[in-house]
mmCIF file of the C-alpha atoms, coordinates in Angstrom:
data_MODEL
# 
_entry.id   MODEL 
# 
loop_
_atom_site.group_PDB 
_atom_site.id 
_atom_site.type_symbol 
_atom_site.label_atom_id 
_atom_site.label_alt_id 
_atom_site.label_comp_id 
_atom_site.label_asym_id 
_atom_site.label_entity_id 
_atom_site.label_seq_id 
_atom_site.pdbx_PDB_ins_code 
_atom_site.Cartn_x 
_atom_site.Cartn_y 
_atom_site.Cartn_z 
_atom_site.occupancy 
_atom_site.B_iso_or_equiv 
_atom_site.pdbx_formal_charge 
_atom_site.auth_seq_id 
_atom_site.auth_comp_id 
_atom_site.auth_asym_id 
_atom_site.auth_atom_id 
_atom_site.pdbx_PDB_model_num 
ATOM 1   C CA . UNK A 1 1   ? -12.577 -16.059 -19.292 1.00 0.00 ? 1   UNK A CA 1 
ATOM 2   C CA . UNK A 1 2   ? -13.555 -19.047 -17.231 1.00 0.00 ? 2   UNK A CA 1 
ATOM 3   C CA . UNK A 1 3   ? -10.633 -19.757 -15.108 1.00 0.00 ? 3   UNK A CA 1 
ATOM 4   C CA . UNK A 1 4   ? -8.215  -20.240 -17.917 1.00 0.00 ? 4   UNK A CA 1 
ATOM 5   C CA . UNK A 1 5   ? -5.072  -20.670 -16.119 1.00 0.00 ? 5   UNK A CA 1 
ATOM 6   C CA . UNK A 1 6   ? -5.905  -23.776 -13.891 1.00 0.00 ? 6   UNK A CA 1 
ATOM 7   C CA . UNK A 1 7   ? -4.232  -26.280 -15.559 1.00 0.00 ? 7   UNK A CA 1 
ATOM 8   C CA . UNK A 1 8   ? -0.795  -24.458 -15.934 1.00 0.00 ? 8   UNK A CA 1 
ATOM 9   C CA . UNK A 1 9   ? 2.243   -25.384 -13.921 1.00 0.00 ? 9   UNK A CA 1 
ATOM 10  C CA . UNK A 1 10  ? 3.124   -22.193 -11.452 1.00 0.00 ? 10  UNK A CA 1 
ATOM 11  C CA . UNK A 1 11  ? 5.869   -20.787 -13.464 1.00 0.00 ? 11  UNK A CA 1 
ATOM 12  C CA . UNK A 1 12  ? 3.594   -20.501 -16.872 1.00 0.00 ? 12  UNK A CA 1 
ATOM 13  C CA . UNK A 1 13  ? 0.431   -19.532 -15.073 1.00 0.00 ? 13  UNK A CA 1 
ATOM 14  C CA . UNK A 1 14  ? 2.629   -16.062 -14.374 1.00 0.00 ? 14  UNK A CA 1 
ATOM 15  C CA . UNK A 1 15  ? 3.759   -15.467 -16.932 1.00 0.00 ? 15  UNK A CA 1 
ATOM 16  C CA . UNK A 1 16  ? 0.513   -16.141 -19.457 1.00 0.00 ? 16  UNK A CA 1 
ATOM 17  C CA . UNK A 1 17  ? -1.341  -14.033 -16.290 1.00 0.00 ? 17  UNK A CA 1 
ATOM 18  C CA . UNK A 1 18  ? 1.041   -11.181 -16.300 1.00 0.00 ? 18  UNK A CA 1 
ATOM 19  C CA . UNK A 1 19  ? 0.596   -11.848 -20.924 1.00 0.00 ? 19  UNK A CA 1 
ATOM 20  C CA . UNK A 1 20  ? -3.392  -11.381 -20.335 1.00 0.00 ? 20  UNK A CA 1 
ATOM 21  C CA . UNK A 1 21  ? -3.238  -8.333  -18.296 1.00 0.00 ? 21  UNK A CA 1 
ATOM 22  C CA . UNK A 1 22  ? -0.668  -6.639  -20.845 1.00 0.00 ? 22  UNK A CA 1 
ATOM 23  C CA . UNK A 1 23  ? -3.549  -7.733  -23.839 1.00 0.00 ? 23  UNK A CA 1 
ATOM 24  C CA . UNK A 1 24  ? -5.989  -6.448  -21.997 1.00 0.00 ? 24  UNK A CA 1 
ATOM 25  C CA . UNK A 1 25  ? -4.981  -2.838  -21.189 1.00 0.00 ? 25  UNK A CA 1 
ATOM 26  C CA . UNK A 1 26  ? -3.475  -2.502  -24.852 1.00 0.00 ? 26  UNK A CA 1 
ATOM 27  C CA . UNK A 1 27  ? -6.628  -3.443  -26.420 1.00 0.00 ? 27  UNK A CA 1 
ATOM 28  C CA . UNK A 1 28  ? -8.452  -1.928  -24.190 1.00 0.00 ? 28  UNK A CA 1 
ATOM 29  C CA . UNK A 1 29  ? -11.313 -4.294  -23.568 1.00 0.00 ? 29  UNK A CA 1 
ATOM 30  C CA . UNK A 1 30  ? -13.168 -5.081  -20.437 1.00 0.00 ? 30  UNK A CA 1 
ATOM 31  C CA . UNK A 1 31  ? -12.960 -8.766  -19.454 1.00 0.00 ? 31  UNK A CA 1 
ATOM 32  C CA . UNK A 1 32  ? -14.602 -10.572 -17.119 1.00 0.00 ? 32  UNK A CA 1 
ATOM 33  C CA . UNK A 1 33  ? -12.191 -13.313 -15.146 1.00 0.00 ? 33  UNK A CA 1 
ATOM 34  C CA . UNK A 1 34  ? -14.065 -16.162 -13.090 1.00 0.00 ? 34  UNK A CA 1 
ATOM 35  C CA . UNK A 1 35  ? -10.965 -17.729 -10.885 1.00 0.00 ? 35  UNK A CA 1 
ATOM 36  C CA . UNK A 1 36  ? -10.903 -19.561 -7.778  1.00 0.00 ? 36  UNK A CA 1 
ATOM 37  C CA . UNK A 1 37  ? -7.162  -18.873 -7.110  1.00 0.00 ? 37  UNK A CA 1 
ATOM 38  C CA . UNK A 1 38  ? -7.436  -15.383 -5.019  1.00 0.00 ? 38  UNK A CA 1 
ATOM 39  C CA . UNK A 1 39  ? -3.751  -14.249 -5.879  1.00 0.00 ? 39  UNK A CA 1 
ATOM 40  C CA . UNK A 1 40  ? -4.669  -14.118 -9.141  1.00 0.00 ? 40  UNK A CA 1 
ATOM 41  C CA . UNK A 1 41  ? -7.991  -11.919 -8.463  1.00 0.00 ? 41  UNK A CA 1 
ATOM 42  C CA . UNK A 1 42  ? -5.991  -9.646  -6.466  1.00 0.00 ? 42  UNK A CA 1 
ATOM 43  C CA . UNK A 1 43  ? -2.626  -9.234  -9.226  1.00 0.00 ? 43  UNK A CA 1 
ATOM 44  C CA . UNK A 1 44  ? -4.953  -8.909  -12.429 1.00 0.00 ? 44  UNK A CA 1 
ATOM 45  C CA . UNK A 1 45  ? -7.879  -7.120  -11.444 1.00 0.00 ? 45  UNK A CA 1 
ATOM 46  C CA . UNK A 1 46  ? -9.186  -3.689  -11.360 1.00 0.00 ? 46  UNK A CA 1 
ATOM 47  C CA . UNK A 1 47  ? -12.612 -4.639  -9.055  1.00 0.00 ? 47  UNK A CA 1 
ATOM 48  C CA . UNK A 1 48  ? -13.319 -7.658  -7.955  1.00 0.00 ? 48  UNK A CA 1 
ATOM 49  C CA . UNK A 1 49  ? -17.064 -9.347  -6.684  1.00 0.00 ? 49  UNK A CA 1 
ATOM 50  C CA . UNK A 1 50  ? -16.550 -11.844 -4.502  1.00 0.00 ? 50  UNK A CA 1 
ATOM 51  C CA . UNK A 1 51  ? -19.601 -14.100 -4.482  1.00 0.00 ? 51  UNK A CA 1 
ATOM 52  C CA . UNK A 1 52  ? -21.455 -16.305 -1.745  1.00 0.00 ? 52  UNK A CA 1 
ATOM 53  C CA . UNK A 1 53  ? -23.744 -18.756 -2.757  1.00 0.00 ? 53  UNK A CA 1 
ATOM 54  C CA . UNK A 1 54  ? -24.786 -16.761 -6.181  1.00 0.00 ? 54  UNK A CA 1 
ATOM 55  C CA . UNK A 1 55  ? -25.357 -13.282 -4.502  1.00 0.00 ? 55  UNK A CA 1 
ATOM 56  C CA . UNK A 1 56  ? -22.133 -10.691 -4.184  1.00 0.00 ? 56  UNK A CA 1 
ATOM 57  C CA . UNK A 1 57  ? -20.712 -10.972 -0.893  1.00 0.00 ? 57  UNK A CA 1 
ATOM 58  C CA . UNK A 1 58  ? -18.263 -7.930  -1.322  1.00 0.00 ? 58  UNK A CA 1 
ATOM 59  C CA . UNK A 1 59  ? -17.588 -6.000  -4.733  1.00 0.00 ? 59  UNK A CA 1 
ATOM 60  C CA . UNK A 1 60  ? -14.242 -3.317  -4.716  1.00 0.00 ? 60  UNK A CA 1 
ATOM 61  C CA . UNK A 1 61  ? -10.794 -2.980  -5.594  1.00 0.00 ? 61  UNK A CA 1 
ATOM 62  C CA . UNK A 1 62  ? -8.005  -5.578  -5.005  1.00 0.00 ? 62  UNK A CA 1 
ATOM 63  C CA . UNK A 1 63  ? -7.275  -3.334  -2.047  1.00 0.00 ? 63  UNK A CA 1 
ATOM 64  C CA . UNK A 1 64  ? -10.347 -2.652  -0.303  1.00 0.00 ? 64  UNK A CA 1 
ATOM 65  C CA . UNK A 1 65  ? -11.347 -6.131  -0.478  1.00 0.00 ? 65  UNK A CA 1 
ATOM 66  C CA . UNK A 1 66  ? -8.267  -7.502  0.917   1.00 0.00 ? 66  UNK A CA 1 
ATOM 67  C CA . UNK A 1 67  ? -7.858  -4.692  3.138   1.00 0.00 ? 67  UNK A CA 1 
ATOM 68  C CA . UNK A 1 68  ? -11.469 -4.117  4.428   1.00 0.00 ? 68  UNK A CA 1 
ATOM 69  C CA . UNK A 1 69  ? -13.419 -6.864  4.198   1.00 0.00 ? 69  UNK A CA 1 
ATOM 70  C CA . UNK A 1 70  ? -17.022 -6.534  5.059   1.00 0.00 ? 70  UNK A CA 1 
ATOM 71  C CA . UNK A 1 71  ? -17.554 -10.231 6.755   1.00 0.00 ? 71  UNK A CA 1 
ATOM 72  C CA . UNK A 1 72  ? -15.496 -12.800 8.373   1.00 0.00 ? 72  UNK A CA 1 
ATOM 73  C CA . UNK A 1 73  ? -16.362 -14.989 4.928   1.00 0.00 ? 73  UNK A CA 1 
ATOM 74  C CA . UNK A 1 74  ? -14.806 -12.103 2.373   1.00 0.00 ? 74  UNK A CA 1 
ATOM 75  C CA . UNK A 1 75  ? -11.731 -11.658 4.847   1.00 0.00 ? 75  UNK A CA 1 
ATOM 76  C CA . UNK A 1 76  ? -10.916 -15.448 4.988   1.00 0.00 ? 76  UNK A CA 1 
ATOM 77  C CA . UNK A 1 77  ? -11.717 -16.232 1.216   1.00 0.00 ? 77  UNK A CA 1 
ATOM 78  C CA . UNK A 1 78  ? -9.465  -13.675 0.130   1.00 0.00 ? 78  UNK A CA 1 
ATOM 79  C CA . UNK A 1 79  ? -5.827  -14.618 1.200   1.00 0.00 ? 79  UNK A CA 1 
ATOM 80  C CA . UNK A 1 80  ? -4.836  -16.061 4.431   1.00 0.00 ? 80  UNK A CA 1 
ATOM 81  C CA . UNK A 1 81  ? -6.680  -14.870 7.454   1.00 0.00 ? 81  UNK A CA 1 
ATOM 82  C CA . UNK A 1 82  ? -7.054  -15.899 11.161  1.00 0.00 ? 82  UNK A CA 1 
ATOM 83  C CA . UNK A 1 83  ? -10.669 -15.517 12.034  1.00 0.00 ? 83  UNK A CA 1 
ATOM 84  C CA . UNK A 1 84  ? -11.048 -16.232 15.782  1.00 0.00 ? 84  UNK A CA 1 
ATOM 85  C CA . UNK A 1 85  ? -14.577 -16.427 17.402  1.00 0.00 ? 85  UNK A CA 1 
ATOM 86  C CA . UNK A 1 86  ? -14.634 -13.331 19.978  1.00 0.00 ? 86  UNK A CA 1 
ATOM 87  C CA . UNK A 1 87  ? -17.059 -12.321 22.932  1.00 0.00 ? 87  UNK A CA 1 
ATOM 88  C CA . UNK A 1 88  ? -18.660 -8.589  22.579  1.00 0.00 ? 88  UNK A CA 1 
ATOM 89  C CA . UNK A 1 89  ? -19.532 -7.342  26.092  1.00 0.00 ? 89  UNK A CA 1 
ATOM 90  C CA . UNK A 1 90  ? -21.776 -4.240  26.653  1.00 0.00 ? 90  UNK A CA 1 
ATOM 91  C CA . UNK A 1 91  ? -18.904 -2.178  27.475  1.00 0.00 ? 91  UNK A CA 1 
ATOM 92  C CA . UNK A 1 92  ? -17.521 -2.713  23.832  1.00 0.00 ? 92  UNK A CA 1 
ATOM 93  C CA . UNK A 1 93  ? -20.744 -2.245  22.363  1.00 0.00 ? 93  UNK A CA 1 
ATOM 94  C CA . UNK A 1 94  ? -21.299 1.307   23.810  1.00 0.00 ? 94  UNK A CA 1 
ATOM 95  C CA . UNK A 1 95  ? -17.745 2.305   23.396  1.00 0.00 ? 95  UNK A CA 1 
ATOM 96  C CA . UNK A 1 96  ? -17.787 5.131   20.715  1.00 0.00 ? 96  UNK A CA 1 
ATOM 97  C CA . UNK A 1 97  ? -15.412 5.124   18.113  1.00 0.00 ? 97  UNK A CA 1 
ATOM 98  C CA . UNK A 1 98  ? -13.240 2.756   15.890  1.00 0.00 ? 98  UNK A CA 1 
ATOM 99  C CA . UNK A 1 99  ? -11.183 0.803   18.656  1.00 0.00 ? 99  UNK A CA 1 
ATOM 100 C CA . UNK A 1 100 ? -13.104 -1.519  20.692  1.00 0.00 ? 100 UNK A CA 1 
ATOM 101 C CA . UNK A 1 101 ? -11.820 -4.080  23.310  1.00 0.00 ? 101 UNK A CA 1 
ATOM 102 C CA . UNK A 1 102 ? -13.332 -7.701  22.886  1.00 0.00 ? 102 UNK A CA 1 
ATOM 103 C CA . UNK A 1 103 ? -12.772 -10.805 25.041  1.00 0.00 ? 103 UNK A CA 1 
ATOM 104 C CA . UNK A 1 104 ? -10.494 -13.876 23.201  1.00 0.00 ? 104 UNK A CA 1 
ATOM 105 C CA . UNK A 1 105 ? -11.093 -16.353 25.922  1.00 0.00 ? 105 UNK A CA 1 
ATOM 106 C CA . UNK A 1 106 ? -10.521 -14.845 28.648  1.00 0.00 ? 106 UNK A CA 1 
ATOM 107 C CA . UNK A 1 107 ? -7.748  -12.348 27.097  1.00 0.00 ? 107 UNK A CA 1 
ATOM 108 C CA . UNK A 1 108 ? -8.780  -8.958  26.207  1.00 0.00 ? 108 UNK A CA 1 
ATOM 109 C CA . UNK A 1 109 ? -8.221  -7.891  22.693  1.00 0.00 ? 109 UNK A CA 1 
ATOM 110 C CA . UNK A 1 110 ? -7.703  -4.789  21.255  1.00 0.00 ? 110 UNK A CA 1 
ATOM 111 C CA . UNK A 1 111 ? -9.294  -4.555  17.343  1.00 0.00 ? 111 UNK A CA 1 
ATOM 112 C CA . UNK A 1 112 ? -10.728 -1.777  15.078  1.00 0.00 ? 112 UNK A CA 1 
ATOM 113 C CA . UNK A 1 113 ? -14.650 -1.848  14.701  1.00 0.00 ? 113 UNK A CA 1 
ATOM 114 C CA . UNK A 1 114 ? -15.365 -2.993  11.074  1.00 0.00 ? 114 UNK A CA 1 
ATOM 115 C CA . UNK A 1 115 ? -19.141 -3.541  11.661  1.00 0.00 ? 115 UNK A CA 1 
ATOM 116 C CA . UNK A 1 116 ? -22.090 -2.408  14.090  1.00 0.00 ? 116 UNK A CA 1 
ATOM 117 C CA . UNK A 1 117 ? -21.506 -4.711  17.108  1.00 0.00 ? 117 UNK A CA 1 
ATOM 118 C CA . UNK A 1 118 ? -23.849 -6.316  19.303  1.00 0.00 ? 118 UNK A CA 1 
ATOM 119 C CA . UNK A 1 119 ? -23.773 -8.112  23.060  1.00 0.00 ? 119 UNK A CA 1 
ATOM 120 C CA . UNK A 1 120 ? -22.229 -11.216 22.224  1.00 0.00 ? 120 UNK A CA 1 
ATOM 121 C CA . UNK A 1 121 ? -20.146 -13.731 19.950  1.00 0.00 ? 121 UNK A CA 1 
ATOM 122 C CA . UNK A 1 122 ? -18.054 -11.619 17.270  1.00 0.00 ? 122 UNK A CA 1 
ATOM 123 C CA . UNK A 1 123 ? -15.559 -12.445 14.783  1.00 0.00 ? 123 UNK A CA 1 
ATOM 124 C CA . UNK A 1 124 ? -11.911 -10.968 14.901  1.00 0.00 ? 124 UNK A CA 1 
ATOM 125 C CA . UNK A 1 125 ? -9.963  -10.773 12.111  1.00 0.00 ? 125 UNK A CA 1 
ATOM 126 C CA . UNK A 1 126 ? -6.080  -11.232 11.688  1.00 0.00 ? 126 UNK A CA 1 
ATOM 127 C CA . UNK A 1 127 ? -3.847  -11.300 9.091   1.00 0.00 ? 127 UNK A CA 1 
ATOM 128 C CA . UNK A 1 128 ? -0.797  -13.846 9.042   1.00 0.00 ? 128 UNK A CA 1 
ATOM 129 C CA . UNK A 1 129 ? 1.485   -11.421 7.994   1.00 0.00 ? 129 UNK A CA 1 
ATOM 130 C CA . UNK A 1 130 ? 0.556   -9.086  10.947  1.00 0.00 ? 130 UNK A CA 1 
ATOM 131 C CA . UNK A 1 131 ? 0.856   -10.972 13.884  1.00 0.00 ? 131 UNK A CA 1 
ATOM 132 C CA . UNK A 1 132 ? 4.550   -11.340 15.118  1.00 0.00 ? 132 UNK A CA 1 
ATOM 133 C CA . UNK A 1 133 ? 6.057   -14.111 17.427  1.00 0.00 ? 133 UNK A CA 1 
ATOM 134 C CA . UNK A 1 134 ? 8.521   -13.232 20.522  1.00 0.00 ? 134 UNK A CA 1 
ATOM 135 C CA . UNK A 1 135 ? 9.756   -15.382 23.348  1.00 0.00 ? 135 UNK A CA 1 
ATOM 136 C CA . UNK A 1 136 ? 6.919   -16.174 25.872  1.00 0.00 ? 136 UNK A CA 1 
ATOM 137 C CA . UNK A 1 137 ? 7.233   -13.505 28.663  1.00 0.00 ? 137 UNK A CA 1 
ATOM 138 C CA . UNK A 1 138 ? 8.762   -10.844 26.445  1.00 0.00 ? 138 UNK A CA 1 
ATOM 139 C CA . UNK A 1 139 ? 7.428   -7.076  26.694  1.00 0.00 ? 139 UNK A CA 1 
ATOM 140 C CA . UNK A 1 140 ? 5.456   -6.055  24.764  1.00 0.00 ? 140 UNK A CA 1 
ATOM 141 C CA . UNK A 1 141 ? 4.208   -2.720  22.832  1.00 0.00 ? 141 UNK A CA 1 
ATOM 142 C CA . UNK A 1 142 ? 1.306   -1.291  24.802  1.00 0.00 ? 142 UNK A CA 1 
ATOM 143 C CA . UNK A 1 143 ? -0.238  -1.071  21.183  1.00 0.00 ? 143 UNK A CA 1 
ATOM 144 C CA . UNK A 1 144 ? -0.673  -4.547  20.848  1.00 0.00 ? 144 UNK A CA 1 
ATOM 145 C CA . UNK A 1 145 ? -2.389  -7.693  22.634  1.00 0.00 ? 145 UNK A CA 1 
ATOM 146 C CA . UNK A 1 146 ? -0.135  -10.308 23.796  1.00 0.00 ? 146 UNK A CA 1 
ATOM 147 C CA . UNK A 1 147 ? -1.824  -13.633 23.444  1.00 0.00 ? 147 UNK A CA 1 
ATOM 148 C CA . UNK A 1 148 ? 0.288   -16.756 24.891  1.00 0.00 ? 148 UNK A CA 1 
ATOM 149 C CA . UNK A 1 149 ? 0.760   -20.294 22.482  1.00 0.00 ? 149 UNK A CA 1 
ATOM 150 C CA . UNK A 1 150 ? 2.992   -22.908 21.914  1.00 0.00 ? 150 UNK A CA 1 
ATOM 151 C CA . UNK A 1 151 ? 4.427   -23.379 18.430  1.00 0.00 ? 151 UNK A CA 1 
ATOM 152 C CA . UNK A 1 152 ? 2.799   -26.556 16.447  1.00 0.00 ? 152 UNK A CA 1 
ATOM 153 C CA . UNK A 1 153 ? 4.672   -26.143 13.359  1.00 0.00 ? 153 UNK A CA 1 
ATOM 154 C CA . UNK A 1 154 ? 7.262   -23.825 11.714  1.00 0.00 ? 154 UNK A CA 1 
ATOM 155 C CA . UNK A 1 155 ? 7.746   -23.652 7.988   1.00 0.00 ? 155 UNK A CA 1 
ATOM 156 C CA . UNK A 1 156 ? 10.664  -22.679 6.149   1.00 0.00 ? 156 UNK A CA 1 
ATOM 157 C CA . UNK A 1 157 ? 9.914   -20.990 2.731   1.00 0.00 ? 157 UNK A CA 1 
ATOM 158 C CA . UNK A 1 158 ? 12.442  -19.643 1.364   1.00 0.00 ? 158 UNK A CA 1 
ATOM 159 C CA . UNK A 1 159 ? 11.857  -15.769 1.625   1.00 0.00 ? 159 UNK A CA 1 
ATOM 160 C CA . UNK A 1 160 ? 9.232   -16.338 4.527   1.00 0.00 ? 160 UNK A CA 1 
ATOM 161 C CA . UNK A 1 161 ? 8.476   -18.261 7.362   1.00 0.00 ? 161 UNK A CA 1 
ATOM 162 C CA . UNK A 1 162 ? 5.763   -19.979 8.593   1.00 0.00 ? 162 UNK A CA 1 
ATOM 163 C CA . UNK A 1 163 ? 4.187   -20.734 11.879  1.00 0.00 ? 163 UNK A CA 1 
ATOM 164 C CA . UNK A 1 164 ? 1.434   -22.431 13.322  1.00 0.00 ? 164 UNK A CA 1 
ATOM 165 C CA . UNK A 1 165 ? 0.454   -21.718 16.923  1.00 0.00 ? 165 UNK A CA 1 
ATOM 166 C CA . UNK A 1 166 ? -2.324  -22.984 19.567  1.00 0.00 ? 166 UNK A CA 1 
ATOM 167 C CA . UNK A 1 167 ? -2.722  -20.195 21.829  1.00 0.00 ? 167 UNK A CA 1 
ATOM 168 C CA . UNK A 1 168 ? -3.408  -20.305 25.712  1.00 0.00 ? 168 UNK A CA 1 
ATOM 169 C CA . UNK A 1 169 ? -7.628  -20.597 24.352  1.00 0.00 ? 169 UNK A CA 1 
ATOM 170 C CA . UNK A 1 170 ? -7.285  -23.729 22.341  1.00 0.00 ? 170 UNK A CA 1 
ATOM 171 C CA . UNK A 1 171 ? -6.964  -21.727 19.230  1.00 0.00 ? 171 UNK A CA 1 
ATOM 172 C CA . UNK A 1 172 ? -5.212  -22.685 16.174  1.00 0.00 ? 172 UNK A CA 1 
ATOM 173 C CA . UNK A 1 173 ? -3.916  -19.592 14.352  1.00 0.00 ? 173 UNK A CA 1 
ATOM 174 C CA . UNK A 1 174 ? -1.048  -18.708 11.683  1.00 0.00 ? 174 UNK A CA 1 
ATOM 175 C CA . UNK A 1 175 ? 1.605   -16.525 11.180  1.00 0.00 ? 175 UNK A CA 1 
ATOM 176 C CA . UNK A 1 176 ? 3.680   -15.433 8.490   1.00 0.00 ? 176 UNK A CA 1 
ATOM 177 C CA . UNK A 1 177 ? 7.375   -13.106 9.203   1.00 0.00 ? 177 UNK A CA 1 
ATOM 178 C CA . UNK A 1 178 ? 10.397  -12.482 6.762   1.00 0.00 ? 178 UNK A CA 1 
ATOM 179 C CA . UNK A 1 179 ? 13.137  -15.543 7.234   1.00 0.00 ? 179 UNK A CA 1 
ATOM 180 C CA . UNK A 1 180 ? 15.088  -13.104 8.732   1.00 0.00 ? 180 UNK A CA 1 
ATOM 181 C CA . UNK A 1 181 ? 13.214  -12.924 11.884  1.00 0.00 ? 181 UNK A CA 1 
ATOM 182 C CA . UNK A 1 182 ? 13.907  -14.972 14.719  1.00 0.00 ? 182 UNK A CA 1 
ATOM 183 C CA . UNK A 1 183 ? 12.597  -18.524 13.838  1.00 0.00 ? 183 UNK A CA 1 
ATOM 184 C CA . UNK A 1 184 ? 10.879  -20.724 16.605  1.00 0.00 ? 184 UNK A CA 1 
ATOM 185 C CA . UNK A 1 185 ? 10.705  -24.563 16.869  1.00 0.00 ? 185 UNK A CA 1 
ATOM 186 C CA . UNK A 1 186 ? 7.823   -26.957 17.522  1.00 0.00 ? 186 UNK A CA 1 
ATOM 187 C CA . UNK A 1 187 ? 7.298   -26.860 21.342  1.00 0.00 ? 187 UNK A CA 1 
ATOM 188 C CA . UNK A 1 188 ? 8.107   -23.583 22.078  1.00 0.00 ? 188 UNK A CA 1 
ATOM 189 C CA . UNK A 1 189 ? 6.221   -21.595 24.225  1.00 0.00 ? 189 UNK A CA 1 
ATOM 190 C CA . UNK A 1 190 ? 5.831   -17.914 22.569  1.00 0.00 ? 190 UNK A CA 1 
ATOM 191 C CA . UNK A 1 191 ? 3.711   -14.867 22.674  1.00 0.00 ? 191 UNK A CA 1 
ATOM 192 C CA . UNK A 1 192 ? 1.480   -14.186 19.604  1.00 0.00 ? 192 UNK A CA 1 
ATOM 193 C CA . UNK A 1 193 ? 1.526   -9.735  19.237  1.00 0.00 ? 193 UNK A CA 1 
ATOM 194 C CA . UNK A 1 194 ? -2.001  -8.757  17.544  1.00 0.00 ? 194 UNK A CA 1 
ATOM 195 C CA . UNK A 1 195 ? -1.297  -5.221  16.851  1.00 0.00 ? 195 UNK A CA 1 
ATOM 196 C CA . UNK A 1 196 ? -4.637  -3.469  17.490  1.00 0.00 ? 196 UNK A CA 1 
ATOM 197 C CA . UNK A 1 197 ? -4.726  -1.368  13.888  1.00 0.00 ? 197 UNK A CA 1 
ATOM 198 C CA . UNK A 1 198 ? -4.344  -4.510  11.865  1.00 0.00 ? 198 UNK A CA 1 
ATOM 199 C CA . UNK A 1 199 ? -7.363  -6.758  14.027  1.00 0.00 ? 199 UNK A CA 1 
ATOM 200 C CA . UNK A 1 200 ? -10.651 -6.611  12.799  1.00 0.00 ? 200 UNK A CA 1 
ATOM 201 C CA . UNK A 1 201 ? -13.796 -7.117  14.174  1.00 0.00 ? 201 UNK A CA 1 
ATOM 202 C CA . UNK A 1 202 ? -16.659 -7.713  13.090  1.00 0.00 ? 202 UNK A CA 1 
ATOM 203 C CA . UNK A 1 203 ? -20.407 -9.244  13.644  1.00 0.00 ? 203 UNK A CA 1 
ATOM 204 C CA . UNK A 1 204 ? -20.556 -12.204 10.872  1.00 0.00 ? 204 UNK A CA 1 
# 
């Protein structure tokens, strides 16, 4: 099926996506699905291969992929993702384990290794819906970096909100919370919580 759902209005396009799936298992066919919209990849699939210029950049489930992507490319193709450009020093590099400590700027930043790292520029990876907004000057959990911004933008969606932040580095970077949580207007100066689990870094 070559992206057969891309001229269907929102509503429709669920429900004839949820309709294929159902055909699928009961029949009991394999189908390939070519689609450029990555919510549907993720909701209909069993494995997905993400591809890069004709050769497989990442092939797994819906779950690995989204959860452990191998490169900054797979992580920011597949849903939304902050990917901010990070310094390695050779402290980092020689640090054994998962958690490493690489340099945002000049803020330290806590992240899980994803890839061998060398002396240098990195990529860290964040997920919207893992980075939290507090008041500027709050405290904060020891197990997460603290990054200082000012709000750009704040989107109201419904069951979600949005917001867009420029941190203390010049960065532009996202965030996505329940609309329950404390909302925060253009202009206000906040602090940006990257819990150290849920960063990734990475080499490319």
């Amino acid at each position: 099926m070559d992206e057969p759902l891309s001229a269907l209005d929102t509503k429709l396009r669920l429900q004839i996506r949820e309709a294929i799936s159902d055909l699928q298992r009961e029949v009991g066919i394999t189908t390939v699905f070519v689609t450029h919209d990555q919510e549907e990849a993720l909701s209909m699939s069993d494995r997905i291969a993400l591809f890069r210029t004709g050769k497989i950049e990442q092939l797994g489930t819906p779950t690995e992929i989204y959860q452990s992507p191998v490169s900054s490319y797979a992580a920011d193709f597949i849903g939304a993702a902050n990917v901010l450009s990070v310094s390695v020093s050779a402290d980092a590099v020689q640090t054994p384990g998962e958690s490493v400590t690489v340099t945002l700027g000049q803020v330290p930043l806590r992240g899980v290794r994803r890839t061998e790292l060398g002396v240098g520029d990195a990529y860290a990876i964040a997920r919207p819906e893992h980075l939290r907004l507090v008041a500027a000057g709050a405290a904060a959990d020891p197990s997460v970096t603290a990054v200082a911004g000012e709000v750009v933008r704040q989107q109201y969606l419904g069951h979600r909100q949005q917001h867009r932040v420029r941190l203390s580095t010049g960065t532009v970077i996202e965030t996505s919370e329940p609309a329950s949580s404390k909302g925060f207007a253009a202009g206000d100066r906040v602090s940006v919580l990257f819990p150290a689990h849920e960063t990734l870094v990475m080499a490319s």
